[in-house]
PDB file of C-alpha atoms and ligand atoms in Angstrom:
ATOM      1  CA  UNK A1272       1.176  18.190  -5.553  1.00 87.00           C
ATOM      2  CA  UNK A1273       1.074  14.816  -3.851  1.00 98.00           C
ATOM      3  CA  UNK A1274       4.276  12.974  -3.831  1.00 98.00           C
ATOM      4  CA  UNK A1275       4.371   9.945  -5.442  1.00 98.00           C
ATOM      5  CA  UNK A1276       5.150   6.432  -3.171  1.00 98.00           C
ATOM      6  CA  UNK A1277       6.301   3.259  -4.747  1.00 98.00           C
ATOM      7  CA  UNK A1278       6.030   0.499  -1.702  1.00 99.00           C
ATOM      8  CA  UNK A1279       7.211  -3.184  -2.392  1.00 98.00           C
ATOM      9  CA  UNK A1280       4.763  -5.696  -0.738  1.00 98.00           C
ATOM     10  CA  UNK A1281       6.818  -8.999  -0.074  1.00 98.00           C
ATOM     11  CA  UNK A1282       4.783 -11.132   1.245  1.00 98.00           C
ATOM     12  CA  UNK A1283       5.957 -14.174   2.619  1.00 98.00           C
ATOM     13  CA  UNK A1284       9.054 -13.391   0.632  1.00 98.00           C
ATOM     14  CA  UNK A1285      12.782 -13.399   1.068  1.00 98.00           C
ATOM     15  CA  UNK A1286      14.751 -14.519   4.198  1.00 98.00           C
ATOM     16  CA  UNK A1287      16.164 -12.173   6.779  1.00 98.00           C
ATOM     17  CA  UNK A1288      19.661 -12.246   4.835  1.00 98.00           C
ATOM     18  CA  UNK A1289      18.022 -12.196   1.221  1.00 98.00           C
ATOM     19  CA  UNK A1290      15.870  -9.080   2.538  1.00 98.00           C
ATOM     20  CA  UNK A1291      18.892  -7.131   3.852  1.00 98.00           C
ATOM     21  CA  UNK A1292      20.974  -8.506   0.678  1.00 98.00           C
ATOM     22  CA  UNK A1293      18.531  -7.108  -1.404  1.00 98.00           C
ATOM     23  CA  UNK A1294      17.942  -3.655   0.307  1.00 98.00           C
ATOM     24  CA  UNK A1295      22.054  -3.022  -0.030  1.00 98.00           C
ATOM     25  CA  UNK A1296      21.642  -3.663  -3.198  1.00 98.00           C
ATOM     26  CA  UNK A1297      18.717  -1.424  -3.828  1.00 98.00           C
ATOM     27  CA  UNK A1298      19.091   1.656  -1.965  1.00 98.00           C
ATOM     28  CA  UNK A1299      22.232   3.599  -4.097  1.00 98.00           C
ATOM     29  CA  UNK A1300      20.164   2.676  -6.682  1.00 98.00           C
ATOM     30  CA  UNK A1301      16.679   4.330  -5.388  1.00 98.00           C
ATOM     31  CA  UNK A1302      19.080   7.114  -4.536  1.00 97.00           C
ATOM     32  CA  UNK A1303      18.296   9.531  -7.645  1.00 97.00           C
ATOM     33  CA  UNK A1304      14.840   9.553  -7.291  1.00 98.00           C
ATOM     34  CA  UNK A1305      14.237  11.274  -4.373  1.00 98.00           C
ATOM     35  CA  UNK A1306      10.916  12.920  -6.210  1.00 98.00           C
ATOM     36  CA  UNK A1307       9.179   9.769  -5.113  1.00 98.00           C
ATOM     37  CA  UNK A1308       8.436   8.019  -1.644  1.00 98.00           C
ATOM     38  CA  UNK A1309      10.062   4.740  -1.623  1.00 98.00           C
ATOM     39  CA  UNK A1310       9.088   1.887   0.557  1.00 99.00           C
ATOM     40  CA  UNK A1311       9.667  -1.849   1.150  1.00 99.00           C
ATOM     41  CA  UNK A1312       7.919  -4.032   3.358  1.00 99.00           C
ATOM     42  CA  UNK A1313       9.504  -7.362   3.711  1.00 98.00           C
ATOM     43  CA  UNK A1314       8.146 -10.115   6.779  1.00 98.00           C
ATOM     44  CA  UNK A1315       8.105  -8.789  10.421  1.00 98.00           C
ATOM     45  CA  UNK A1316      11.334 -11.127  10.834  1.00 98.00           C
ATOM     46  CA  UNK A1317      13.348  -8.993   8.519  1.00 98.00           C
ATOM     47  CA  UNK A1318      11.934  -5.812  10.001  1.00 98.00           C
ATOM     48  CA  UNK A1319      14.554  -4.480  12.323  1.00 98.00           C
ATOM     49  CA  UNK A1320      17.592  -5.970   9.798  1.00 98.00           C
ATOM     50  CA  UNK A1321      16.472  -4.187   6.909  1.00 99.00           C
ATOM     51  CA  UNK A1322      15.246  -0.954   8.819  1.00 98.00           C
ATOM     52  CA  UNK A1323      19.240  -1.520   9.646  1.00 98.00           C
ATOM     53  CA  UNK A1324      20.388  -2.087   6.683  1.00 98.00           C
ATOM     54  CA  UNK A1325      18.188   1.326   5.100  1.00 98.00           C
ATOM     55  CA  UNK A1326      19.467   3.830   8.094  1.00 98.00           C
ATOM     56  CA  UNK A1327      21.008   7.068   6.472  1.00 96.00           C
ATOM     57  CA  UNK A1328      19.250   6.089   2.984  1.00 97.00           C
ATOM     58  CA  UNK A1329      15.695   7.733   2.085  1.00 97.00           C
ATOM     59  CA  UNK A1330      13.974   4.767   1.533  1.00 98.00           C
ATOM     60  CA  UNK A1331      11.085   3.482   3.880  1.00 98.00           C
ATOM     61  CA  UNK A1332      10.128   0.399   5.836  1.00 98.00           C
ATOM     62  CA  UNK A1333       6.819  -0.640   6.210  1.00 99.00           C
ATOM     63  CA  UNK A1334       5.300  -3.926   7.686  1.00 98.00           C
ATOM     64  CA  UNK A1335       2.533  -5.867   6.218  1.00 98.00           C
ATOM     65  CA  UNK A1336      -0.016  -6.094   8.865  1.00 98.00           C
ATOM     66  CA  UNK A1337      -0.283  -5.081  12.751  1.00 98.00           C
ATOM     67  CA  UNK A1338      -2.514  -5.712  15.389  1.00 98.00           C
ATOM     68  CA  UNK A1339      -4.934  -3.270  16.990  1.00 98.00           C
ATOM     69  CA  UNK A1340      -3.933  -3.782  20.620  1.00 98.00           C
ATOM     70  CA  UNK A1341      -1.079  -2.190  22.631  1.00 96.00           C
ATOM     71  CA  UNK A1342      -0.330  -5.758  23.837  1.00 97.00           C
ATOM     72  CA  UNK A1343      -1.979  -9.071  25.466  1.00 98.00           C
ATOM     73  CA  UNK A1344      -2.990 -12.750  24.661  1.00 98.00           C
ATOM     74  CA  UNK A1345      -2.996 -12.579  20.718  1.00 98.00           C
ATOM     75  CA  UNK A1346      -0.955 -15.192  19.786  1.00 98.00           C
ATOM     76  CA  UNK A1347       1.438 -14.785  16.432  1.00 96.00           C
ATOM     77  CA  UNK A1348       0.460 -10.925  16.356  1.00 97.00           C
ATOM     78  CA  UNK A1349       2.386  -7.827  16.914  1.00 98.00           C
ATOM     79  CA  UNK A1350       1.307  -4.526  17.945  1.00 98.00           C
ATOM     80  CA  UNK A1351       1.881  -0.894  17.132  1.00 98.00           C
ATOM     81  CA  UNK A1352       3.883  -0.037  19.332  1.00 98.00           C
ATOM     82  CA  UNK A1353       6.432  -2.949  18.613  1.00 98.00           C
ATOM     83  CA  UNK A1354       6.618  -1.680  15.270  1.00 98.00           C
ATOM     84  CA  UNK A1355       7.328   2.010  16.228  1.00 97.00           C
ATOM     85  CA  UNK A1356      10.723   2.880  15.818  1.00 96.00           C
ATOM     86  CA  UNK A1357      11.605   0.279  12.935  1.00 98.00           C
ATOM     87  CA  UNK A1358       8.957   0.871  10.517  1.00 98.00           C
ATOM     88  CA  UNK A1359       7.536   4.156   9.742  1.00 98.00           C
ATOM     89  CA  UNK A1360       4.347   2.742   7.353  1.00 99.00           C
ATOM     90  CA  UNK A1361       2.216  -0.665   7.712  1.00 99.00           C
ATOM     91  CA  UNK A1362      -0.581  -2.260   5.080  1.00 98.00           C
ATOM     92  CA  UNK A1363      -3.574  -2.373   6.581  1.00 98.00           C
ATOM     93  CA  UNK A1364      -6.456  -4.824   5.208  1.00 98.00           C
ATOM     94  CA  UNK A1365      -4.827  -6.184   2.102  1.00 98.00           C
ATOM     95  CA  UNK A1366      -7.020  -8.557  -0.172  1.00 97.00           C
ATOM     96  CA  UNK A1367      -5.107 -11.699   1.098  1.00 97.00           C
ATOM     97  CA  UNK A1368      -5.300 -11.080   5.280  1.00 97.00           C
ATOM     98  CA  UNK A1369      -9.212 -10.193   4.315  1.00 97.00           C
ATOM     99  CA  UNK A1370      -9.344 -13.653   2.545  1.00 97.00           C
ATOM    100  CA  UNK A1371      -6.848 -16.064   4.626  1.00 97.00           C
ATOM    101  CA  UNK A1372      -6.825 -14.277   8.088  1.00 96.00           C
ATOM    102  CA  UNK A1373     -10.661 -13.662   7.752  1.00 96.00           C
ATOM    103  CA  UNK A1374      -9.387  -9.548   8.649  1.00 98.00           C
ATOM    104  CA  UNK A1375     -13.015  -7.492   8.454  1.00 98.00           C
ATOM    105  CA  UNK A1376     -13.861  -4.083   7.722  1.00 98.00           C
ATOM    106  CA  UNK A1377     -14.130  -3.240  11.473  1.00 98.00           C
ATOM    107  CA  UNK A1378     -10.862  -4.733  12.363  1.00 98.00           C
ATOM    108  CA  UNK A1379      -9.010  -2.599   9.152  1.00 98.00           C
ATOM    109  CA  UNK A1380     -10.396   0.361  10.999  1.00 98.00           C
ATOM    110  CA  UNK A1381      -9.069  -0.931  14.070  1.00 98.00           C
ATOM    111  CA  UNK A1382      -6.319  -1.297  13.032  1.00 98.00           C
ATOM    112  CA  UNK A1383      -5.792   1.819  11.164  1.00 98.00           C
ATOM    113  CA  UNK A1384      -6.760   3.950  14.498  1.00 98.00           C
ATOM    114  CA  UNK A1385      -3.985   2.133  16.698  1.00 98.00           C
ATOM    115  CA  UNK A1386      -1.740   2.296  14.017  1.00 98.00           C
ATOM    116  CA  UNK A1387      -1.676   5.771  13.571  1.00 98.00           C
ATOM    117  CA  UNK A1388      -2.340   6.320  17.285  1.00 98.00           C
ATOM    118  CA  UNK A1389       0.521   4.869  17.419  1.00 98.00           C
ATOM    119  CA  UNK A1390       2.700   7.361  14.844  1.00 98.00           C
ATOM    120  CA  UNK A1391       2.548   4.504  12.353  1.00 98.00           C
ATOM    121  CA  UNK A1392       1.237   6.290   8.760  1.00 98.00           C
ATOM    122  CA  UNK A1393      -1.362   3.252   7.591  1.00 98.00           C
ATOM    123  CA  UNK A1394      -1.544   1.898   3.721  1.00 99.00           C
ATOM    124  CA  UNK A1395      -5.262   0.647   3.814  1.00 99.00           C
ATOM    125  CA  UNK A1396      -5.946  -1.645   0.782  1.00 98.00           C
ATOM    126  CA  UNK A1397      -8.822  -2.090  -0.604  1.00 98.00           C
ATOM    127  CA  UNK A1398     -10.920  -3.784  -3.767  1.00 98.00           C
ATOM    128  CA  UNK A1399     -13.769  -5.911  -5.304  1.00 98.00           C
ATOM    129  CA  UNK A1400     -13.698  -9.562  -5.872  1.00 97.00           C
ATOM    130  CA  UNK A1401     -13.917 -10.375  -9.948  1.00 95.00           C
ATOM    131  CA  UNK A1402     -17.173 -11.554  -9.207  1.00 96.00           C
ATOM    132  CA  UNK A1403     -18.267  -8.208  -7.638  1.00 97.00           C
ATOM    133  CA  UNK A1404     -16.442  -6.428 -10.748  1.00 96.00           C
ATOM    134  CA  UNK A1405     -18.793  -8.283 -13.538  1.00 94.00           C
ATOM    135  CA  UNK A1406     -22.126  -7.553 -11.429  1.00 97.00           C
ATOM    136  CA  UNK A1407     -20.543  -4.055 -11.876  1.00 97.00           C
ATOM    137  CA  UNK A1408     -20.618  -3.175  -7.956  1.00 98.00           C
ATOM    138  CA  UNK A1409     -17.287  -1.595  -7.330  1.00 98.00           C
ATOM    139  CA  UNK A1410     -18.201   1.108  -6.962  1.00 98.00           C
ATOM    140  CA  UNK A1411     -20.545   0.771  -4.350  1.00 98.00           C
ATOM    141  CA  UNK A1412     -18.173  -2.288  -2.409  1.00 98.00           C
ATOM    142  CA  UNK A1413     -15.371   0.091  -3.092  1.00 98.00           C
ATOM    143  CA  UNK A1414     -16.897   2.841  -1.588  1.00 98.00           C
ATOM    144  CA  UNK A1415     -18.054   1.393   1.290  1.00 98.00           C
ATOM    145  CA  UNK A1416     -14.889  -0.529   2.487  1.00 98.00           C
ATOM    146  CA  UNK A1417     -13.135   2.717   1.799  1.00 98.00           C
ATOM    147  CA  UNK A1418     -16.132   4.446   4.466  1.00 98.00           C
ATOM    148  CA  UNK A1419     -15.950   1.648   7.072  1.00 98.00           C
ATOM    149  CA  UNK A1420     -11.769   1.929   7.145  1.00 98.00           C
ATOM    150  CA  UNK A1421     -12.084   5.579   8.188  1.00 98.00           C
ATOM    151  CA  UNK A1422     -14.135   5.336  10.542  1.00 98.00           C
ATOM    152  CA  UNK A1423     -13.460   7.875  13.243  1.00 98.00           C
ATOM    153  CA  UNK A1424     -10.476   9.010  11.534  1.00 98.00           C
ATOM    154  CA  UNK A1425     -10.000  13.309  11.773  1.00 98.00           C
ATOM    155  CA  UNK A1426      -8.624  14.974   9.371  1.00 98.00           C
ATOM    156  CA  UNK A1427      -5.078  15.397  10.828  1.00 98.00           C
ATOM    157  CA  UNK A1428      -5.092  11.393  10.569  1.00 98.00           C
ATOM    158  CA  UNK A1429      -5.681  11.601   7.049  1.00 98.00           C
ATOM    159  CA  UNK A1430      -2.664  13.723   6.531  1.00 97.00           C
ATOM    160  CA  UNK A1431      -0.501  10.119   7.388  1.00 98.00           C
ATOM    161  CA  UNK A1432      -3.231   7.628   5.162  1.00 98.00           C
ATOM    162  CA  UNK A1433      -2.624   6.211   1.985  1.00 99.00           C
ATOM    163  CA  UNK A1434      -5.483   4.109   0.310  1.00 99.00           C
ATOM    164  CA  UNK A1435      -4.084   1.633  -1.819  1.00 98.00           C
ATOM    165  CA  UNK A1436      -6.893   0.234  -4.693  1.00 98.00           C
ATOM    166  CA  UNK A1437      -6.100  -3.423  -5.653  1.00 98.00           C
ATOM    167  CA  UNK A1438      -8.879  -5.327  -7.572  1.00 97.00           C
ATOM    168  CA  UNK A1439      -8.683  -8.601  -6.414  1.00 96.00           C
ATOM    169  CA  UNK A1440      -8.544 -10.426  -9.588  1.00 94.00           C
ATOM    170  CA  UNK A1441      -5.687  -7.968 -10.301  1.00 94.00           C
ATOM    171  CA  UNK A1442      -3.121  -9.649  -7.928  1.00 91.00           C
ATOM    172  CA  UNK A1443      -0.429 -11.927  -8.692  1.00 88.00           C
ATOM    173  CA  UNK A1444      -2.377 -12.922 -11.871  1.00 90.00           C
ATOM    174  CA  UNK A1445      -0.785 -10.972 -14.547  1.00 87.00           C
ATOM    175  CA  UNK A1446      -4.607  -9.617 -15.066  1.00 87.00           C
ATOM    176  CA  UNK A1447      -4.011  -5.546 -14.584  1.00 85.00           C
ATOM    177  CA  UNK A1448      -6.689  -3.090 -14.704  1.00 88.00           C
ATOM    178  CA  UNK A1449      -5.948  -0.738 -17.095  1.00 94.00           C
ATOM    179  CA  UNK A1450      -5.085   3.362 -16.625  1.00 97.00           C
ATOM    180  CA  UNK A1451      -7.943   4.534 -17.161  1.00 97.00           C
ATOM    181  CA  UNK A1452      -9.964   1.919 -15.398  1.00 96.00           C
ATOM    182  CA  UNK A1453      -8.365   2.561 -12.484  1.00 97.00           C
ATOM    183  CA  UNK A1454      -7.829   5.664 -12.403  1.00 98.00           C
ATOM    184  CA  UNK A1455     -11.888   5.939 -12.771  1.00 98.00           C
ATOM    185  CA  UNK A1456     -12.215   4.250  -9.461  1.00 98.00           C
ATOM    186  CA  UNK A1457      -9.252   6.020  -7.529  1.00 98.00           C
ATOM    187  CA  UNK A1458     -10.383   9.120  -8.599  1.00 98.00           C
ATOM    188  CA  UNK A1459     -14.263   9.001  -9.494  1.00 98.00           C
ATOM    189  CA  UNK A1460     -14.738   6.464  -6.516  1.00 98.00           C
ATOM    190  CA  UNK A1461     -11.977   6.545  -3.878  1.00 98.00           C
ATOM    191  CA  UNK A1462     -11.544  10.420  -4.076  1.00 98.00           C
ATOM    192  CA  UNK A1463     -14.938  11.029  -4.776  1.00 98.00           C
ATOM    193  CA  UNK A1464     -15.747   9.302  -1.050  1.00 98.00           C
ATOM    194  CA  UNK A1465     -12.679  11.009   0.614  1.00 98.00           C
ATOM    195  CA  UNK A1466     -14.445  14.325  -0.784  1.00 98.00           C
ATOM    196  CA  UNK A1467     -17.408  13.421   1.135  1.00 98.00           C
ATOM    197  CA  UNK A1468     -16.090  12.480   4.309  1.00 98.00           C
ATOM    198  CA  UNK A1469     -13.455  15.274   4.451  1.00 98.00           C
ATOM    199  CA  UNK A1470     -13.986  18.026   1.700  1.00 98.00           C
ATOM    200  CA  UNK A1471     -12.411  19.031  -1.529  1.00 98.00           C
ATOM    201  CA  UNK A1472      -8.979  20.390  -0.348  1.00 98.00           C
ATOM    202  CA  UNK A1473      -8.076  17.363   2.526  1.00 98.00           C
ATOM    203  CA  UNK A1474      -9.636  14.726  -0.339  1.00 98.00           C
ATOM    204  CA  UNK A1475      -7.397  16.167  -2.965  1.00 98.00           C
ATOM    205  CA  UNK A1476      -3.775  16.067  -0.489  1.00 98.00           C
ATOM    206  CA  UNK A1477      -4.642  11.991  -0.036  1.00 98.00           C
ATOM    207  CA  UNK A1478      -1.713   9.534  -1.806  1.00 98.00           C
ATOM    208  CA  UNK A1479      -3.702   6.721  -3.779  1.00 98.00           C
ATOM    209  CA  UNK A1480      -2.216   4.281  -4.921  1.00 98.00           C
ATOM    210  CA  UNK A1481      -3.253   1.151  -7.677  1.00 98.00           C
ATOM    211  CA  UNK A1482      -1.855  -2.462  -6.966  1.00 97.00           C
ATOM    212  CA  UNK A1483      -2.360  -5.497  -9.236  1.00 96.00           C
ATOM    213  CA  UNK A1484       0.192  -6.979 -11.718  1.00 95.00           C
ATOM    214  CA  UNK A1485       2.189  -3.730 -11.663  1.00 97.00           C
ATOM    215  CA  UNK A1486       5.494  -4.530 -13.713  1.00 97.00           C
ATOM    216  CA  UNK A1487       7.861  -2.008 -15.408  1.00 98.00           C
ATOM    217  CA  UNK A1488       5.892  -1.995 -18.452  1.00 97.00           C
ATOM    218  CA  UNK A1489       2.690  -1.341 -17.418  1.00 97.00           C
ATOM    219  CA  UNK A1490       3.862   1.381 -14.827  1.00 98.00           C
ATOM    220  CA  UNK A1491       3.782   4.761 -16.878  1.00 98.00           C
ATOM    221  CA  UNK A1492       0.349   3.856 -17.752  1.00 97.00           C
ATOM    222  CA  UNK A1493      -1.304   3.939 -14.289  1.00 98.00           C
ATOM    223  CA  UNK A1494       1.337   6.975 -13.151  1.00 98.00           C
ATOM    224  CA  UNK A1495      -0.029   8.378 -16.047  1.00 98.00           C
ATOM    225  CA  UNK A1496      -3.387   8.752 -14.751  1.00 98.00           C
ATOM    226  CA  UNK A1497      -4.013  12.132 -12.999  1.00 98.00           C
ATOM    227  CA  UNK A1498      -5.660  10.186 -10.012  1.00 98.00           C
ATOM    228  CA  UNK A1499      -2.844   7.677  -8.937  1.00 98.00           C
ATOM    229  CA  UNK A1500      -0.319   8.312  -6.230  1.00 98.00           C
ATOM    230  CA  UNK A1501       1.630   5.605  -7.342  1.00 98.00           C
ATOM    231  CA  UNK A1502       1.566   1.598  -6.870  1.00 98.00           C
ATOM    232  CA  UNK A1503       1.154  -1.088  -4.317  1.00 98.00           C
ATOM    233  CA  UNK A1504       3.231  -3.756  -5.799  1.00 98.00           C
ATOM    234  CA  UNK A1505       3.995  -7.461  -4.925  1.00 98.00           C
ATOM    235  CA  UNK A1506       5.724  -9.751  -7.308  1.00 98.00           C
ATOM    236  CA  UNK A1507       8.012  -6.688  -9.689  1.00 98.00           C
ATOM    237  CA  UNK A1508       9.564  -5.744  -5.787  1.00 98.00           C
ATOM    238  CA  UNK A1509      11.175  -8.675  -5.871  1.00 98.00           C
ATOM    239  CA  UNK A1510      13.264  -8.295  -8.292  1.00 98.00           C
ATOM    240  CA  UNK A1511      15.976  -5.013  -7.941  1.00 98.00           C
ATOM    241  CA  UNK A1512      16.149  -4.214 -11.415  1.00 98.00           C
ATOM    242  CA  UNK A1513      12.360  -4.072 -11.696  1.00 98.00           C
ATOM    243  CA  UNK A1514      11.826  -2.325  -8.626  1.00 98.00           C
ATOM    244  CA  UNK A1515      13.994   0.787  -9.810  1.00 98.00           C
ATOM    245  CA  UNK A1516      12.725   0.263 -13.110  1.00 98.00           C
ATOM    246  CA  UNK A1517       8.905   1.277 -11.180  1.00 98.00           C
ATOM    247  CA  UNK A1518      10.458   3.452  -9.464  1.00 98.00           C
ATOM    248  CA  UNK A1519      12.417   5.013 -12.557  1.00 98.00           C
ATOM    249  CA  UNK A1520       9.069   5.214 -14.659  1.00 98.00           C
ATOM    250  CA  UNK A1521       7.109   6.970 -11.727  1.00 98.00           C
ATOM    251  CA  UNK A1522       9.534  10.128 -11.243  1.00 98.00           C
ATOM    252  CA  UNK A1523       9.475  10.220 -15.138  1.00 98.00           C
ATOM    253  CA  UNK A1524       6.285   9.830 -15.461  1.00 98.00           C
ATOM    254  CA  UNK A1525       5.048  12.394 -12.873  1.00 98.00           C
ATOM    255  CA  UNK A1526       7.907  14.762 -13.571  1.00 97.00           C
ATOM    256  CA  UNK A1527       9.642  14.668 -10.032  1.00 97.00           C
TER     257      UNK A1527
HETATM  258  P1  PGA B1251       1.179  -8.110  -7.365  1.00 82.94           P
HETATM  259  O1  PGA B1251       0.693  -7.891  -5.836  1.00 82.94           O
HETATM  260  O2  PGA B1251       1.922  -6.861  -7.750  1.00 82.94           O
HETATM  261  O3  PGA B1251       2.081  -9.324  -7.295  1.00 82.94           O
HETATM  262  O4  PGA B1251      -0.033  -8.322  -8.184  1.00 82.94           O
HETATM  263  C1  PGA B1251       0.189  -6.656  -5.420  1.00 82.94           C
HETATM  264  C2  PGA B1251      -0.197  -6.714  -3.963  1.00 82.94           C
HETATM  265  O5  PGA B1251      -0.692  -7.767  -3.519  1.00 82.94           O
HETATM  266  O6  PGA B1251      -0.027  -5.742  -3.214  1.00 82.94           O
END
């Protein structure tokens, strides 16, 4: 049984006080469901206050990028190892550092190597364009972003990877795929190349997770669906009450 992981994406989100404000608020309250992996990954400046702020409670801190190299001349970036020991997970290759920060397919695997070189447990997004979606090639761009990410990953890497599926046209638009959609490609698509690369049993212990206009009411729809992990989720982990509400509707959902 894969356990089921809720992280909150926050984007350029929330100020160092807001973030730990929020997190004090929202721990005792992610307390009960300890039947599903709960993570929140505000900026890199709120990092350290809300890692903090979450010691001695079971949720998780992730950050929402990293750079591939241990250190050097990269202006504005931050490496692995400055994230060990304050986060435990980082997104890797999410729709909008692919679109605004120009991030490629090589540089997600990159990434994803040093990060987990580095004892960091990656969250590599990945999804088609709307564009790509109505000249019906997600499968195949899908697919093949979900190949070039692994690159040169072993199997005992995959044991700390979770793929996160986010159609582009999905996020921050209101515009959800639906369950079974979804689930077609995490499971018929995403699985189906994990089987490939790594076999039946190591494809079927992977944590996959949908993203795109999640919100408490659509939740029990996609955790319905016997392929998703759970959800990537931007705009709903704002918000406390709709963050536990996910989080709520997962555990019930999946039965944990
Ligand atoms: P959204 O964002 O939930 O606001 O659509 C999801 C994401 O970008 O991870």
């Amino acid at each position: 049984m894969r356990t089921p992981i809720i992280a909150g994406n926050w984007k350029m989100y929330k100020t160092v006080s807001e973030s730990v404000d929020f997190v004090r608020e929202l721990a005792p309250k992610l307390a009960p469901f300890s039947g599903v992996e709960r993570v929140v990954c505000p900026t890199y400046l709120a990092l350290t206050a809300v890692a903090d702020a979450l010691k001695g409670t079971p949720i998780h801190v992730g950050a929402q990028s990293v750079h591939w190299e241990a250190q050097g001349a990269f202006t504005s970036q931050v490496s692995p190892a400055m994230l060990k020991g304050i986060v435990e997970y980082v997104i890797i290759g999410h729709s909008e550092c692919r679109a605004y920060l120009a991030e490629t397919d090589e540089q997600v695997n990159k990434k994803a190597k040093a990060a987990l070189a580095a004892g960091l447990k990656p969250i590599i997004a990945v999804g088609e364009s709307l564009e790509q979606n109505e000249r019906g090639e997600t499968a195949a761009f899908v697919s093949a972003q979900v190949r070039a990410a692994l690159v040169g990953l072993t199997p005992a890497d995959m044991a700390n990877v979770v793929i996160a599926y986010e159609p582009i046209w999905a996020i921050g638009t209101g515009r959800n795929a639906d369950g079974a959609t979804a689930n077609k490609i995490i499971g018929g698509t995403i699985r189906a190349t994990l089987i490939e690369l790594y076999g039946e049993t190591l494809a079927q212990s992977v944590r996959i997770q949908y993203g795109g206009s999640v919100k408490p009411d659509n939740m029990a729809e996609f955790m319905a669906q016997p392929d998703i992990d759970g959800a990537l989720v931007g705009g709903a982990s704002l918000k406390v009450n709709d963050f536990v509400a996910l989080v709520e509707s997962a555990a019930r959902t999946k039965g944990v």
